[in-house]
PDB file of C-alpha atoms in Angstrom:
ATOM      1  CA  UNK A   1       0.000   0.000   0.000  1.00 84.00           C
ATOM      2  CA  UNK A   2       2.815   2.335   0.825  1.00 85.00           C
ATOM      3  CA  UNK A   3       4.246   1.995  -2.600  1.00 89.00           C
ATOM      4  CA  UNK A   4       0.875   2.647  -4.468  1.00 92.00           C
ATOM      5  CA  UNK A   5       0.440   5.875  -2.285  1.00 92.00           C
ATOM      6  CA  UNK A   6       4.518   6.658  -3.162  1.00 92.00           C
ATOM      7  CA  UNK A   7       3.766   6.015  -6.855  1.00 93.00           C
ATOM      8  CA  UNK A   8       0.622   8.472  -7.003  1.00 94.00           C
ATOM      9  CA  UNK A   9       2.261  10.769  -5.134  1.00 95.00           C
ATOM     10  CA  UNK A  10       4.818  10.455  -8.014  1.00 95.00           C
ATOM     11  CA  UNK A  11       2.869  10.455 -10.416  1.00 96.00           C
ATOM     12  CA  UNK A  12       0.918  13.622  -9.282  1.00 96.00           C
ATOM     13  CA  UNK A  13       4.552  16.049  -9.484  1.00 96.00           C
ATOM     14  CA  UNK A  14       5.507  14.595 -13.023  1.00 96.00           C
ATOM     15  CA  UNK A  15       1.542  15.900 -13.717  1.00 96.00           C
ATOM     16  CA  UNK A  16       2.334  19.209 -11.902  1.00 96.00           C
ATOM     17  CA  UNK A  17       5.641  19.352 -13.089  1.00 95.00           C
ATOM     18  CA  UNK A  18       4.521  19.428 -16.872  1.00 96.00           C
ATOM     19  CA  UNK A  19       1.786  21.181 -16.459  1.00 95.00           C
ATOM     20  CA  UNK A  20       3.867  24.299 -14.853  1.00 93.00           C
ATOM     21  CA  UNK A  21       6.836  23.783 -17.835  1.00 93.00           C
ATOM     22  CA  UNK A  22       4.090  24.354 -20.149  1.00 95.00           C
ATOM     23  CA  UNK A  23       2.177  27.147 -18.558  1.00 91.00           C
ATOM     24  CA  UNK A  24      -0.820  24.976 -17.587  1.00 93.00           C
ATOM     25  CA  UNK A  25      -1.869  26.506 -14.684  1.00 89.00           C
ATOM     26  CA  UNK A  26      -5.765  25.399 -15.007  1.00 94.00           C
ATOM     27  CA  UNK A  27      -4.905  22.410 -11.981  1.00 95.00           C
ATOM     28  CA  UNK A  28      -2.909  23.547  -9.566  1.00 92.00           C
ATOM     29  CA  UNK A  29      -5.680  22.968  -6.941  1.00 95.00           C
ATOM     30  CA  UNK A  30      -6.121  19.519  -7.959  1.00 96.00           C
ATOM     31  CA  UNK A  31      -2.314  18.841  -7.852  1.00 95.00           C
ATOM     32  CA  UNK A  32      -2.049  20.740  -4.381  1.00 95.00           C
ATOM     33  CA  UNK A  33      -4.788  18.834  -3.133  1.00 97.00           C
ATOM     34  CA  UNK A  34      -3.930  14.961  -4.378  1.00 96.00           C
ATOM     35  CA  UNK A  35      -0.502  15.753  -3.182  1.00 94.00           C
ATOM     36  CA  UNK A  36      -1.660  16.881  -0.159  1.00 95.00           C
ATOM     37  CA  UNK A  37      -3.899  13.762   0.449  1.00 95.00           C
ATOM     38  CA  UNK A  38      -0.980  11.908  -0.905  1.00 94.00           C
ATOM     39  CA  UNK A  39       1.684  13.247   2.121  1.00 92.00           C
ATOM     40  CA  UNK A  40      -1.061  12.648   4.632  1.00 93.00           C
ATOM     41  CA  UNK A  41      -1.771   8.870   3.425  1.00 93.00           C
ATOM     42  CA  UNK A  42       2.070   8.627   3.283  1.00 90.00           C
ATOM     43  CA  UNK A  43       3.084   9.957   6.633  1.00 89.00           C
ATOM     44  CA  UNK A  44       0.313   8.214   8.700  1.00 89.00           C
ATOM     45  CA  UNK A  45       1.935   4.424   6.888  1.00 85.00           C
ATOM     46  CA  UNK A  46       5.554   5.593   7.400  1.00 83.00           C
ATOM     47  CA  UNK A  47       4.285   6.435  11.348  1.00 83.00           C
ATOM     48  CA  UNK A  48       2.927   2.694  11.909  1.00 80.00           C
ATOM     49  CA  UNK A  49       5.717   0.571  10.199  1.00 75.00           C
ATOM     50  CA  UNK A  50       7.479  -1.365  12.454  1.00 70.00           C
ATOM     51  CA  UNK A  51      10.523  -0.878  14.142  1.00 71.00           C
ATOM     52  CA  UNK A  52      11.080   1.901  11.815  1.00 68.00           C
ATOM     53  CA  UNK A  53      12.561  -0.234   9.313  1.00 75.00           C
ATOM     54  CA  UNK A  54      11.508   0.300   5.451  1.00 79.00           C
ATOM     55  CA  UNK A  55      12.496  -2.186   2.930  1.00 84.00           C
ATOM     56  CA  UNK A  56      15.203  -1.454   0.073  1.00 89.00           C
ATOM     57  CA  UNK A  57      12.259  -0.816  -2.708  1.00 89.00           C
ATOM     58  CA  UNK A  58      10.534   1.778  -0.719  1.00 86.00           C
ATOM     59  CA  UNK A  59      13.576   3.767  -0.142  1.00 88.00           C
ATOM     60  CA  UNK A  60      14.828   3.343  -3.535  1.00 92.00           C
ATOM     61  CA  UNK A  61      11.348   4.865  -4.113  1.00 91.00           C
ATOM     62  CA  UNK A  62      11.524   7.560  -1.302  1.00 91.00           C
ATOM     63  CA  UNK A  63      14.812   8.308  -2.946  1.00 94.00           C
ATOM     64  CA  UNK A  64      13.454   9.046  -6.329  1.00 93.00           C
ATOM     65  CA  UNK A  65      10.207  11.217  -4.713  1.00 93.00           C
ATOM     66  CA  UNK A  66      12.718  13.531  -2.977  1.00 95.00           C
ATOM     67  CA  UNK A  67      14.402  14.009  -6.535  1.00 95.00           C
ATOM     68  CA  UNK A  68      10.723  15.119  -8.323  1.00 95.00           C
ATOM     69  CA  UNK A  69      10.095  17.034  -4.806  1.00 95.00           C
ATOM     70  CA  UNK A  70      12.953  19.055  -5.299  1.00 96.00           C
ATOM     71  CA  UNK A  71      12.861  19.431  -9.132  1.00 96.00           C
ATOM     72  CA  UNK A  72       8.715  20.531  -8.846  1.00 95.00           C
ATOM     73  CA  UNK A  73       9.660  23.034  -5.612  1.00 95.00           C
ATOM     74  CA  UNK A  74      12.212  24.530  -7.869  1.00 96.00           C
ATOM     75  CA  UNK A  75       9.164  25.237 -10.757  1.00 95.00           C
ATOM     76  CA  UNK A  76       7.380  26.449  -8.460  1.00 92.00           C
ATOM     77  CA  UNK A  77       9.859  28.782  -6.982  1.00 95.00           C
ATOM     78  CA  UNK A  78      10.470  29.816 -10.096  1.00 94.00           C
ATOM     79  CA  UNK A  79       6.703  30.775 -10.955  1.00 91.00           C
ATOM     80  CA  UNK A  80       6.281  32.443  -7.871  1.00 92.00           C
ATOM     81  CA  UNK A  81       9.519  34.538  -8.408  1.00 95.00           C
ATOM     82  CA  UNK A  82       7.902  35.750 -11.745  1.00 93.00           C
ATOM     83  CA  UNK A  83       4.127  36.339 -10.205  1.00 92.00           C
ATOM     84  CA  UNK A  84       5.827  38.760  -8.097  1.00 95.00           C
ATOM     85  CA  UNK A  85       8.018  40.696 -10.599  1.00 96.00           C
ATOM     86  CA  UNK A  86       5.191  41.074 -12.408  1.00 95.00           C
ATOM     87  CA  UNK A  87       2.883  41.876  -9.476  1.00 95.00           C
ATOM     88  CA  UNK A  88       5.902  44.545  -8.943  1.00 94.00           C
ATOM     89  CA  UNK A  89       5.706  46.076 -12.515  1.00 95.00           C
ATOM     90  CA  UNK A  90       1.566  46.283 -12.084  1.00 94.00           C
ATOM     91  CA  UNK A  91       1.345  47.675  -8.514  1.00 92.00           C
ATOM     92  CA  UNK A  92       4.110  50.212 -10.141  1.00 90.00           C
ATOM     93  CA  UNK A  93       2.376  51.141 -13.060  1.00 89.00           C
ATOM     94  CA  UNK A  94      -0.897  52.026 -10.702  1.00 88.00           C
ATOM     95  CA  UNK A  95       1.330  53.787  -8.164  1.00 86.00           C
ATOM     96  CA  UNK A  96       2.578  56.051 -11.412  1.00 84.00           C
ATOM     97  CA  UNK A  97      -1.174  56.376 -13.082  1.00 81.00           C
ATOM     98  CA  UNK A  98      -2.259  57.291 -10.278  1.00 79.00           C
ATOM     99  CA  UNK A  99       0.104  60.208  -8.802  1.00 75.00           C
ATOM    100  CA  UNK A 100       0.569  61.605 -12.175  1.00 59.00           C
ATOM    101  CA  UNK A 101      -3.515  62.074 -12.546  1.00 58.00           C
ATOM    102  CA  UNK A 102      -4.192  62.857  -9.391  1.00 53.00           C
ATOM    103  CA  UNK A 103      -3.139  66.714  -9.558  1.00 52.00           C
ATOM    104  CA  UNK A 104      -3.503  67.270 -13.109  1.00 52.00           C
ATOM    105  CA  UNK A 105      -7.377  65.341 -12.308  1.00 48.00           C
ATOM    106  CA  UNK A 106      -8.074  67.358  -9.428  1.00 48.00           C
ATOM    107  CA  UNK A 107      -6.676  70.950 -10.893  1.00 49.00           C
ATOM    108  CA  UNK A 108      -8.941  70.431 -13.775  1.00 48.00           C
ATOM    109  CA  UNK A 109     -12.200  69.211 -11.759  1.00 52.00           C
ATOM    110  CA  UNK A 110     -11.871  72.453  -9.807  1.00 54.00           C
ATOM    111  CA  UNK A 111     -11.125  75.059 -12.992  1.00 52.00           C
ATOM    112  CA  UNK A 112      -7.720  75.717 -11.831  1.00 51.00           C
ATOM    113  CA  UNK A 113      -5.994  76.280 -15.751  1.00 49.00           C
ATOM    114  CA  UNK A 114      -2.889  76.488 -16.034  1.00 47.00           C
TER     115      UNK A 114
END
């Protein structure tokens, strides 16, 4: 059971993974929430295995989720870097909209000419 969880789980970040190299963005909430279910499934097994002892296959396995983990949290990282350059440029452009209306705006409304 632990290895079908691990193998969803995988399967889920190669999903997520190609869906943020192509811009996909339309699932994010499903992938956040299978992989979500998928950690919870997976931590409550690891939690009751005996002795702590896992066998060779499931850390071979573990092995190769930390490798997608890290390649999907650098996508990610990467996306979120660019949302907030761009958030940057737009909360810039309204900052300069709006102080270089605001006078010329008001001075008008009130028949102030220049």
């Amino acid at each position: 059971m632990l290895m079908k969880s691990l193998e969803r789980l995988e399967e889920t970040l190669d999903l997520e993974t190609a869906a943020l190299l192509s811009r996909d963005l339309s699932k994010l909430e499903d992938f956040n929430r299978r992989k979500s279910q998928s950690l919870l499934e997976i931590s409550r097994m690891v939690r009751s295995v005996e002795n702590g002892v896992i066998d060779e296959n499931a850390v071979k396995r573990f092995q190769s989720l930390k490798s997608k983990l890290e390649e999907n949290q650098a996508i990610l990282e990467r996306h979120m870097r660019a949302v907030q350059e761009i958030s940057a440029v737009i909360s810039g452009a309204i900052r300069a909209a709006e102080s270089d209306s605001t006078y010329s705006a008001d001075v008008a409304h009130r028949g102030y000419g220049a």
